[in-house]
Amino acid sequence: MIFIGSIPESILDSHWTYFTASDGYAKINSFAEDEGIEESQRNYFIRLRDNPDILKSIVVGRPHELKIEIEHYQTNIINEIALLSQYQSFLALGTFDQICERINRKAESFVGKVEVLRRKNEYRDTLVGLKTELNPALFPNPNAGAKIPINLLKSMFSALKGQFTESVKDFYSKIYTIFNYDALIEAKEPWGAYKLTNELNVNVCPYCNRNYINTSYNDHGKTRPELDHFFPKSKYPFLSISIYNLIPSCHICNSSLKGAKDFYLEPHLHPFMEFKNDDFQFEIKYSEDVIEEIVADVDSFEIVVTTLTEDADLKTSIDNSCKTFLIKELYNLHKDVAQELLFKSVYYNETKIDELKSILGDQAGIDDNFLKRVIIGTYADSGSIGKRSLSKYSYDIISKTDLKRTLDL
């Protein structure tokens, strides 16, 4: 979880220019004038046509501007089109696999089995309630007193998913046509996903600061980061190509861990805005056993994340991000890196560093900054943590040792 700064104006300009030249932009006027579209839906497109500043804030606006548009959508569009409120309630359930995971979390004990039955009943009631509002004839109501087999829940879930897909696809498809993510992904010149990630020049996933996500493309092949929709496009389709909603990230963070979680309802750290990299810190927490070694064995400590900010909202965002991206769990797989840094803090005292300077020194083209990077194994300033994997972690560990003072970090 790292802050990588605001997006440069040159990139914002390129993105806006791409959008205004797109087929999607041209569709706004045709949808606004199409009297065959239901009035409550057509009003949405009229608002986009008649308010160019709002449209621009959607495409290249900062995160707080995107939140304003979400709030408008939730309090106006959703109320005008009741179906969308029901659809969002359905999306909030997650995937069926996630439902099963929540149901079976404590199934190993008797109390757990009772809890499983209670959760099954809750999901049954939720699904029946949604289908009653949407289409009472969609599936027969299950017997309230009967046991709920998982296959019945699955068939109810699938029936609702199909019904919602059919019901909202016309309106959503029009929005997706305007804010066309697939077209952005496929576009090559003068602007597209590869151009965007290349210009952003984010080398390491900002969600985890573990995996490299460099962009490279030529005649022999191409690779780029995945683009995570910070606010899910399944729920907020109008943010599908919003530049501050496209977070370059690794596959693990984007697809395996985050998925379609709604970071509007559950605040998380936004890599482009809203926090400082020293609002939280990685630290070593030793076990209660007496440590006899100069540098403890990896089994004698764990890595923890300590929140340093006094801002309650920011603390919530940090905690949520740690939970979603398994920060503590994954960084405890890198305890060997922390141990190596502890060894270096013992070995590289002032005498040893002066010796290195005398051997290498200016004649070898080694300045103090490069020497610090050689010793630590990564960039030696907090402002460069987005350039190399595990940089923040390494910097935080070193900052708790004498090596920080010795190297004047």
Short mmCIF file of C-alpha atoms in Angstrom, two decimals:
data_model
loop_
_atom_site.label_atom_id
_atom_site.label_comp_id
_atom_site.label_asym_id
_atom_site.label_seq_id
_atom_site.Cartn_x
_atom_site.Cartn_y
_atom_site.Cartn_z
CA MET A 1 0.00 0.00 0.00
CA ILE A 2 1.87 3.03 -1.23
CA PHE A 3 1.07 6.56 -2.33
CA ILE A 4 2.32 7.22 -5.86
CA GLY A 5 1.18 10.83 -6.25
CA SER A 6 -1.32 12.64 -8.44
CA ILE A 7 -1.53 11.88 -12.15
CA PRO A 8 0.39 14.46 -14.27
CA GLU A 9 -1.68 16.94 -16.26
CA SER A 10 -0.17 15.73 -19.54
CA ILE A 11 -1.66 12.26 -18.94
CA LEU A 12 -5.04 13.73 -17.95
CA ASP A 13 -5.07 15.79 -21.14
CA SER A 14 -4.26 12.75 -23.30
CA HIS A 15 -6.98 10.71 -21.63
CA TRP A 16 -9.61 13.44 -22.05
CA THR A 17 -8.61 13.99 -25.69
CA TYR A 18 -8.97 10.24 -26.32
CA PHE A 19 -12.45 10.22 -24.80
CA THR A 20 -13.78 13.26 -26.67
CA ALA A 21 -12.64 11.69 -29.96
CA SER A 22 -14.22 8.31 -29.15
CA ASP A 23 -17.39 6.75 -30.51
CA GLY A 24 -18.70 6.64 -26.94
CA TYR A 25 -18.55 10.41 -26.59
CA ALA A 26 -20.53 10.80 -29.83
CA LYS A 27 -23.20 8.44 -28.47
CA ILE A 28 -24.15 10.75 -25.60
CA ASN A 29 -26.12 13.10 -27.81
CA SER A 30 -27.90 10.31 -29.69
CA PHE A 31 -29.01 8.66 -26.43
CA ALA A 32 -30.13 12.03 -25.01
CA GLU A 33 -32.33 12.65 -28.05
CA ASP A 34 -33.69 9.10 -28.41
CA GLU A 35 -37.35 9.34 -27.34
CA GLY A 36 -37.57 5.55 -27.50
CA ILE A 37 -35.51 5.32 -24.30
CA GLU A 38 -37.47 5.35 -21.04
CA GLU A 39 -37.58 8.91 -19.69
CA SER A 40 -35.91 8.17 -16.35
CA GLN A 41 -33.01 6.58 -18.23
CA ARG A 42 -32.85 9.22 -20.95
CA ASN A 43 -32.55 11.93 -18.28
CA TYR A 44 -29.24 10.39 -17.30
CA PHE A 45 -27.82 10.93 -20.80
CA ILE A 46 -29.35 14.43 -21.05
CA ARG A 47 -27.49 15.39 -17.87
CA LEU A 48 -24.18 14.23 -19.37
CA ARG A 49 -24.85 16.10 -22.61
CA ASP A 50 -25.87 19.35 -20.93
CA ASN A 51 -23.13 19.41 -18.28
CA PRO A 52 -19.68 19.10 -19.89
CA ASP A 53 -17.95 19.91 -16.60
CA ILE A 54 -19.64 16.95 -14.93
CA LEU A 55 -18.69 14.71 -17.84
CA LYS A 56 -15.06 15.80 -17.60
CA SER A 57 -15.01 15.22 -13.84
CA ILE A 58 -16.19 11.66 -14.49
CA VAL A 59 -13.45 10.93 -17.01
CA VAL A 60 -10.43 12.74 -15.52
CA GLY A 61 -11.68 13.94 -12.12
CA ARG A 62 -9.90 13.21 -8.83
CA PRO A 63 -11.17 10.50 -6.46
CA HIS A 64 -13.30 12.96 -4.46
CA GLU A 65 -15.00 14.04 -7.71
CA LEU A 66 -15.75 10.41 -8.55
CA LYS A 67 -17.30 10.01 -5.11
CA ILE A 68 -19.54 13.02 -5.78
CA GLU A 69 -20.76 11.37 -8.98
CA ILE A 70 -21.37 8.10 -7.14
CA GLU A 71 -23.40 9.97 -4.53
CA HIS A 72 -25.49 11.59 -7.27
CA TYR A 73 -26.03 8.21 -8.90
CA GLN A 74 -27.01 6.59 -5.62
CA THR A 75 -29.41 9.31 -4.49
CA ASN A 76 -30.95 10.27 -7.84
CA ILE A 77 -30.54 7.70 -10.61
CA ILE A 78 -31.09 4.73 -8.29
CA ASN A 79 -34.26 6.29 -6.90
CA GLU A 80 -35.58 7.03 -10.38
CA ILE A 81 -34.85 3.52 -11.65
CA ALA A 82 -35.93 1.19 -8.83
CA LEU A 83 -34.53 -1.86 -10.59
CA LEU A 84 -30.99 -0.56 -10.07
CA SER A 85 -31.45 -0.44 -6.30
CA GLN A 86 -32.46 -4.10 -6.31
CA TYR A 87 -29.54 -4.92 -8.59
CA GLN A 88 -27.07 -3.27 -6.24
CA SER A 89 -28.50 -5.26 -3.34
CA PHE A 90 -27.86 -8.39 -5.36
CA LEU A 91 -24.30 -7.34 -6.25
CA ALA A 92 -23.62 -6.74 -2.54
CA LEU A 93 -24.04 -10.48 -1.96
CA GLY A 94 -20.85 -11.13 -3.94
CA THR A 95 -20.26 -14.26 -5.99
CA PHE A 96 -21.89 -17.55 -5.10
CA ASP A 97 -18.48 -18.94 -4.07
CA GLN A 98 -18.14 -16.06 -1.59
CA ILE A 99 -21.61 -16.80 -0.22
CA CYS A 100 -20.64 -20.46 0.29
CA GLU A 101 -17.44 -19.44 2.03
CA ARG A 102 -19.34 -17.23 4.47
CA ILE A 103 -21.93 -19.94 5.11
CA ASN A 104 -19.38 -22.67 5.84
CA ARG A 105 -16.86 -20.65 7.82
CA LYS A 106 -17.61 -22.40 11.14
CA ALA A 107 -19.07 -25.69 10.01
CA GLU A 108 -16.62 -27.89 11.96
CA SER A 109 -18.41 -27.61 15.33
CA PHE A 110 -22.00 -28.10 16.49
CA VAL A 111 -22.33 -24.38 17.08
CA GLY A 112 -20.85 -23.87 13.65
CA LYS A 113 -23.44 -26.13 12.03
CA VAL A 114 -26.22 -24.14 13.68
CA GLU A 115 -24.59 -20.98 12.33
CA VAL A 116 -24.45 -22.50 8.83
CA LEU A 117 -28.20 -23.17 8.93
CA ARG A 118 -28.88 -19.64 10.17
CA ARG A 119 -26.85 -18.13 7.35
CA LYS A 120 -28.52 -20.33 4.76
CA ASN A 121 -31.88 -19.11 5.98
CA GLU A 122 -30.69 -15.50 5.80
CA TYR A 123 -29.55 -15.90 2.21
CA ARG A 124 -32.75 -17.72 1.30
CA ASP A 125 -34.84 -14.87 2.72
CA THR A 126 -32.68 -12.27 0.93
CA LEU A 127 -32.97 -14.03 -2.43
CA VAL A 128 -36.73 -14.57 -2.03
CA GLY A 129 -37.15 -10.90 -1.10
CA LEU A 130 -35.26 -9.75 -4.21
CA LYS A 131 -37.21 -12.00 -6.54
CA THR A 132 -40.52 -10.82 -4.99
CA GLU A 133 -39.61 -7.23 -5.87
CA LEU A 134 -38.21 -8.14 -9.27
CA ASN A 135 -40.32 -11.03 -10.58
CA PRO A 136 -42.56 -12.97 -8.16
CA ALA A 137 -42.87 -15.87 -10.60
CA LEU A 138 -39.12 -16.30 -11.07
CA PHE A 139 -38.81 -19.39 -8.84
CA PRO A 140 -41.14 -21.07 -6.31
CA ASN A 141 -40.76 -19.98 -2.70
CA PRO A 142 -38.94 -22.68 -0.68
CA ASN A 143 -40.69 -24.08 2.37
CA ALA A 144 -39.77 -21.84 5.29
CA GLY A 145 -39.47 -24.78 7.68
CA ALA A 146 -37.47 -27.06 5.42
CA LYS A 147 -33.69 -27.45 5.39
CA ILE A 148 -32.04 -25.38 2.71
CA PRO A 149 -29.65 -27.46 0.59
CA ILE A 150 -26.82 -25.50 -0.98
CA ASN A 151 -27.96 -26.53 -4.46
CA LEU A 152 -31.30 -24.78 -3.90
CA LEU A 153 -29.52 -21.56 -2.91
CA LYS A 154 -27.37 -21.87 -6.00
CA SER A 155 -30.34 -22.27 -8.32
CA MET A 156 -32.07 -19.26 -6.69
CA PHE A 157 -28.89 -17.19 -7.01
CA SER A 158 -28.42 -18.20 -10.67
CA ALA A 159 -32.04 -17.42 -11.53
CA LEU A 160 -31.75 -13.93 -10.01
CA LYS A 161 -28.41 -13.30 -11.70
CA GLY A 162 -29.89 -14.18 -15.09
CA GLN A 163 -32.97 -12.04 -14.48
CA PHE A 164 -30.94 -9.01 -13.40
CA THR A 165 -28.55 -9.42 -16.33
CA GLU A 166 -31.48 -9.39 -18.72
CA SER A 167 -33.23 -6.50 -16.97
CA VAL A 168 -30.37 -4.01 -16.58
CA LYS A 169 -28.31 -4.87 -19.64
CA ASP A 170 -30.04 -2.38 -21.94
CA PHE A 171 -29.43 0.65 -19.70
CA TYR A 172 -25.98 -0.51 -18.59
CA SER A 173 -24.93 -1.39 -22.13
CA LYS A 174 -25.66 2.20 -23.18
CA ILE A 175 -23.49 3.51 -20.33
CA TYR A 176 -20.74 1.04 -21.21
CA THR A 177 -20.98 2.18 -24.83
CA ILE A 178 -20.19 5.74 -23.73
CA PHE A 179 -17.48 4.86 -21.20
CA ASN A 180 -16.10 1.98 -23.23
CA TYR A 181 -13.45 0.14 -21.25
CA ASP A 182 -13.00 -2.60 -23.88
CA ALA A 183 -12.22 0.03 -26.50
CA LEU A 184 -9.62 1.64 -24.22
CA ILE A 185 -7.98 -1.73 -23.66
CA GLU A 186 -7.85 -2.49 -27.39
CA ALA A 187 -6.76 1.00 -28.51
CA LYS A 188 -3.13 1.40 -29.56
CA GLU A 189 -2.51 4.86 -31.01
CA PRO A 190 -2.50 7.60 -29.99
CA TRP A 191 -3.85 6.50 -26.59
CA GLY A 192 -4.91 3.30 -24.88
CA ALA A 193 -4.22 1.09 -21.87
CA TYR A 194 -0.58 0.43 -22.80
CA LYS A 195 0.08 4.13 -23.39
CA LEU A 196 -1.60 4.96 -20.09
CA THR A 197 0.36 2.49 -17.96
CA ASN A 198 3.60 3.32 -19.76
CA GLU A 199 3.13 7.05 -19.08
CA LEU A 200 2.17 6.44 -15.44
CA ASN A 201 5.48 4.56 -15.05
CA VAL A 202 4.40 2.65 -11.93
CA ASN A 203 6.91 -0.19 -11.60
CA VAL A 204 5.55 -1.99 -8.54
CA CYS A 205 1.95 -2.77 -7.58
CA PRO A 206 0.82 0.10 -5.31
CA TYR A 207 -1.59 -2.14 -3.42
CA CYS A 208 1.06 -4.57 -2.16
CA ASN A 209 4.47 -3.07 -3.11
CA ARG A 210 5.58 -6.68 -3.72
CA ASN A 211 5.09 -7.53 -7.40
CA TYR A 212 6.57 -5.76 -10.42
CA ILE A 213 4.09 -4.43 -12.97
CA ASN A 214 6.28 -2.86 -15.66
CA THR A 215 4.87 -1.98 -19.07
CA SER A 216 6.65 -3.13 -22.21
CA TYR A 217 5.38 -3.50 -25.76
CA ASN A 218 7.04 -3.96 -29.15
CA ASP A 219 6.79 -6.17 -32.24
CA HIS A 220 7.86 -9.23 -30.24
CA GLY A 221 5.25 -9.02 -27.48
CA LYS A 222 3.73 -6.88 -24.81
CA THR A 223 2.96 -6.80 -21.12
CA ARG A 224 1.38 -4.25 -18.79
CA PRO A 225 -0.19 -4.06 -15.34
CA GLU A 226 -3.79 -5.06 -14.83
CA LEU A 227 -6.06 -2.05 -14.36
CA ASP A 228 -8.15 -2.39 -11.24
CA HIS A 229 -11.39 -0.43 -11.01
CA PHE A 230 -11.05 1.08 -7.54
CA PHE A 231 -14.81 1.64 -7.54
CA PRO A 232 -16.21 -1.48 -9.32
CA LYS A 233 -17.50 -0.92 -12.83
CA SER A 234 -20.11 -3.64 -12.32
CA LYS A 235 -21.83 -1.33 -9.84
CA TYR A 236 -20.74 2.06 -11.21
CA PRO A 237 -20.48 1.54 -14.99
CA PHE A 238 -20.04 5.27 -15.62
CA LEU A 239 -16.60 5.04 -13.97
CA SER A 240 -15.36 2.33 -16.37
CA ILE A 241 -12.68 4.55 -17.96
CA SER A 242 -12.30 7.20 -15.25
CA ILE A 243 -8.57 7.63 -15.07
CA TYR A 244 -8.44 7.91 -11.27
CA ASN A 245 -10.50 4.73 -11.10
CA LEU A 246 -7.91 2.74 -13.07
CA ILE A 247 -5.23 1.54 -10.66
CA PRO A 248 -2.24 -0.26 -12.24
CA SER A 249 -1.88 -3.40 -10.15
CA CYS A 250 -0.69 -6.98 -10.08
CA HIS A 251 -2.93 -9.96 -10.82
CA ILE A 252 -2.88 -11.18 -7.21
CA CYS A 253 -4.16 -7.90 -5.78
CA ASN A 254 -6.62 -7.15 -8.58
CA SER A 255 -8.14 -10.52 -9.37
CA SER A 256 -7.31 -12.89 -6.50
CA LEU A 257 -7.83 -10.55 -3.53
CA LYS A 258 -9.89 -7.48 -4.43
CA GLY A 259 -12.25 -8.65 -7.16
CA ALA A 260 -15.40 -6.49 -7.24
CA LYS A 261 -15.27 -5.23 -3.66
CA ASP A 262 -16.87 -1.82 -3.33
CA PHE A 263 -14.27 0.62 -2.01
CA TYR A 264 -16.89 3.38 -1.95
CA LEU A 265 -18.89 1.61 0.76
CA GLU A 266 -15.79 0.25 2.48
CA PRO A 267 -13.05 2.93 2.29
CA HIS A 268 -9.54 1.83 1.30
CA LEU A 269 -6.30 3.67 0.59
CA HIS A 270 -6.30 5.18 -2.90
CA PRO A 271 -2.77 5.00 -4.37
CA PHE A 272 -3.12 8.30 -6.23
CA MET A 273 -4.54 10.38 -3.39
CA GLU A 274 -5.41 10.95 0.23
CA PHE A 275 -2.53 9.59 2.38
CA LYS A 276 1.20 9.69 3.12
CA ASN A 277 3.52 6.71 3.07
CA ASP A 278 4.46 7.31 6.70
CA ASP A 279 0.85 7.03 7.90
CA PHE A 280 1.62 3.39 8.65
CA GLN A 281 4.78 1.39 9.18
CA PHE A 282 6.04 -2.18 9.01
CA GLU A 283 7.64 -3.31 12.26
CA ILE A 284 9.23 -6.40 13.75
CA LYS A 285 7.41 -7.85 16.76
CA TYR A 286 9.55 -10.30 18.72
CA SER A 287 8.21 -13.30 20.60
CA GLU A 288 8.33 -13.32 24.38
CA ASP A 289 11.18 -15.85 24.41
CA VAL A 290 14.63 -14.57 25.34
CA ILE A 291 16.63 -13.89 22.18
CA GLU A 292 20.25 -14.92 22.57
CA GLU A 293 21.37 -14.40 18.98
CA ILE A 294 22.64 -11.03 17.79
CA VAL A 295 20.07 -11.28 15.00
CA ALA A 296 16.96 -13.29 15.81
CA ASP A 297 15.92 -16.33 13.83
CA VAL A 298 12.88 -15.72 11.60
CA ASP A 299 10.81 -17.98 13.84
CA SER A 300 11.41 -15.59 16.75
CA PHE A 301 9.52 -12.64 15.29
CA GLU A 302 6.63 -11.63 13.09
CA ILE A 303 5.95 -8.64 10.87
CA VAL A 304 3.14 -6.30 11.94
CA VAL A 305 1.68 -3.14 10.47
CA THR A 306 1.38 -0.19 12.85
CA THR A 307 -0.93 2.72 12.03
CA LEU A 308 0.64 6.07 12.89
CA THR A 309 -2.04 8.55 11.88
CA GLU A 310 -4.50 10.12 14.32
CA ASP A 311 -7.12 10.49 11.56
CA ALA A 312 -9.86 7.96 12.34
CA ASP A 313 -11.11 7.77 8.75
CA LEU A 314 -7.61 7.25 7.40
CA LYS A 315 -6.95 4.58 10.01
CA THR A 316 -10.08 2.74 8.85
CA SER A 317 -8.85 2.90 5.25
CA ILE A 318 -5.45 1.53 6.26
CA ASP A 319 -7.01 -1.31 8.26
CA ASN A 320 -9.36 -2.20 5.41
CA SER A 321 -6.52 -2.19 2.87
CA CYS A 322 -4.39 -4.43 5.09
CA LYS A 323 -7.29 -6.86 5.42
CA THR A 324 -8.28 -6.94 1.74
CA PHE A 325 -4.75 -7.30 0.38
CA LEU A 326 -3.54 -9.65 3.15
CA ILE A 327 -0.65 -7.30 3.88
CA LYS A 328 0.37 -8.80 7.21
CA GLU A 329 0.00 -12.38 6.01
CA LEU A 330 1.97 -11.86 2.80
CA TYR A 331 4.73 -9.79 4.36
CA ASN A 332 5.33 -12.47 6.96
CA LEU A 333 6.44 -14.59 4.01
CA HIS A 334 9.31 -12.11 3.63
CA LYS A 335 10.75 -12.29 7.13
CA ASP A 336 14.07 -13.39 5.64
CA VAL A 337 14.38 -9.95 4.02
CA ALA A 338 13.91 -8.30 7.42
CA GLN A 339 16.48 -10.64 8.93
CA GLU A 340 19.02 -9.74 6.22
CA LEU A 341 18.45 -6.05 6.93
CA LEU A 342 19.06 -6.68 10.62
CA PHE A 343 22.35 -8.43 9.77
CA LYS A 344 23.36 -5.42 7.67
CA SER A 345 22.51 -3.05 10.52
CA VAL A 346 24.98 -4.96 12.70
CA TYR A 347 27.70 -5.38 10.07
CA TYR A 348 27.67 -1.95 8.45
CA ASN A 349 28.84 0.30 11.26
CA GLU A 350 30.45 3.66 10.63
CA THR A 351 33.93 2.11 10.34
CA LYS A 352 32.81 -0.41 7.72
CA ILE A 353 30.98 2.27 5.72
CA ASP A 354 34.05 4.55 5.79
CA GLU A 355 36.10 1.60 4.57
CA LEU A 356 33.72 1.03 1.67
CA LYS A 357 33.89 4.71 0.77
CA SER A 358 37.68 4.59 0.71
CA ILE A 359 37.67 1.49 -1.51
CA LEU A 360 34.93 2.66 -3.87
CA GLY A 361 34.59 6.39 -3.44
CA ASP A 362 34.24 9.04 -6.09
CA GLN A 363 36.84 7.46 -8.37
CA ALA A 364 34.50 4.49 -8.91
CA GLY A 365 31.55 6.79 -9.50
CA ILE A 366 29.93 5.78 -6.23
CA ASP A 367 28.18 8.64 -4.44
CA ASP A 368 26.55 8.49 -1.01
CA ASN A 369 23.05 7.85 -2.36
CA PHE A 370 24.16 4.90 -4.46
CA LEU A 371 26.22 3.50 -1.59
CA LYS A 372 23.15 3.63 0.65
CA ARG A 373 21.16 1.74 -1.98
CA VAL A 374 23.89 -0.92 -2.28
CA ILE A 375 23.93 -1.48 1.48
CA ILE A 376 20.17 -1.52 2.01
CA GLY A 377 19.37 -3.39 -1.20
CA THR A 378 16.77 -0.88 -2.33
CA TYR A 379 16.24 2.86 -2.67
CA ALA A 380 17.29 4.72 0.46
CA ASP A 381 14.65 7.44 0.51
CA SER A 382 10.94 7.12 1.29
CA GLY A 383 10.04 9.04 -1.86
CA SER A 384 11.29 6.23 -4.13
CA ILE A 385 9.42 3.31 -2.62
CA GLY A 386 7.35 2.81 -5.77
CA LYS A 387 10.43 1.98 -7.84
CA ARG A 388 11.37 -1.38 -6.38
CA SER A 389 9.61 -4.33 -4.77
CA LEU A 390 9.45 -4.35 -0.93
CA SER A 391 10.96 -0.85 -0.77
CA LYS A 392 8.65 0.53 1.92
CA TYR A 393 9.01 -2.63 3.96
CA SER A 394 12.81 -2.44 3.75
CA TYR A 395 12.92 1.26 4.52
CA ASP A 396 10.63 0.84 7.56
CA ILE A 397 12.69 -2.04 8.97
CA ILE A 398 15.96 -0.14 8.53
CA SER A 399 14.44 2.98 10.13
CA LYS A 400 14.21 1.10 13.44
CA THR A 401 17.94 0.25 13.47
CA ASP A 402 21.18 2.16 14.04
CA LEU A 403 21.84 1.89 10.32
CA LYS A 404 19.31 4.64 9.70
CA ARG A 405 21.42 7.08 11.72
CA THR A 406 24.68 5.76 10.31
CA LEU A 407 23.53 6.24 6.73
CA ASP A 408 21.77 9.50 7.58
CA LEU A 409 18.48 8.31 6.06
#
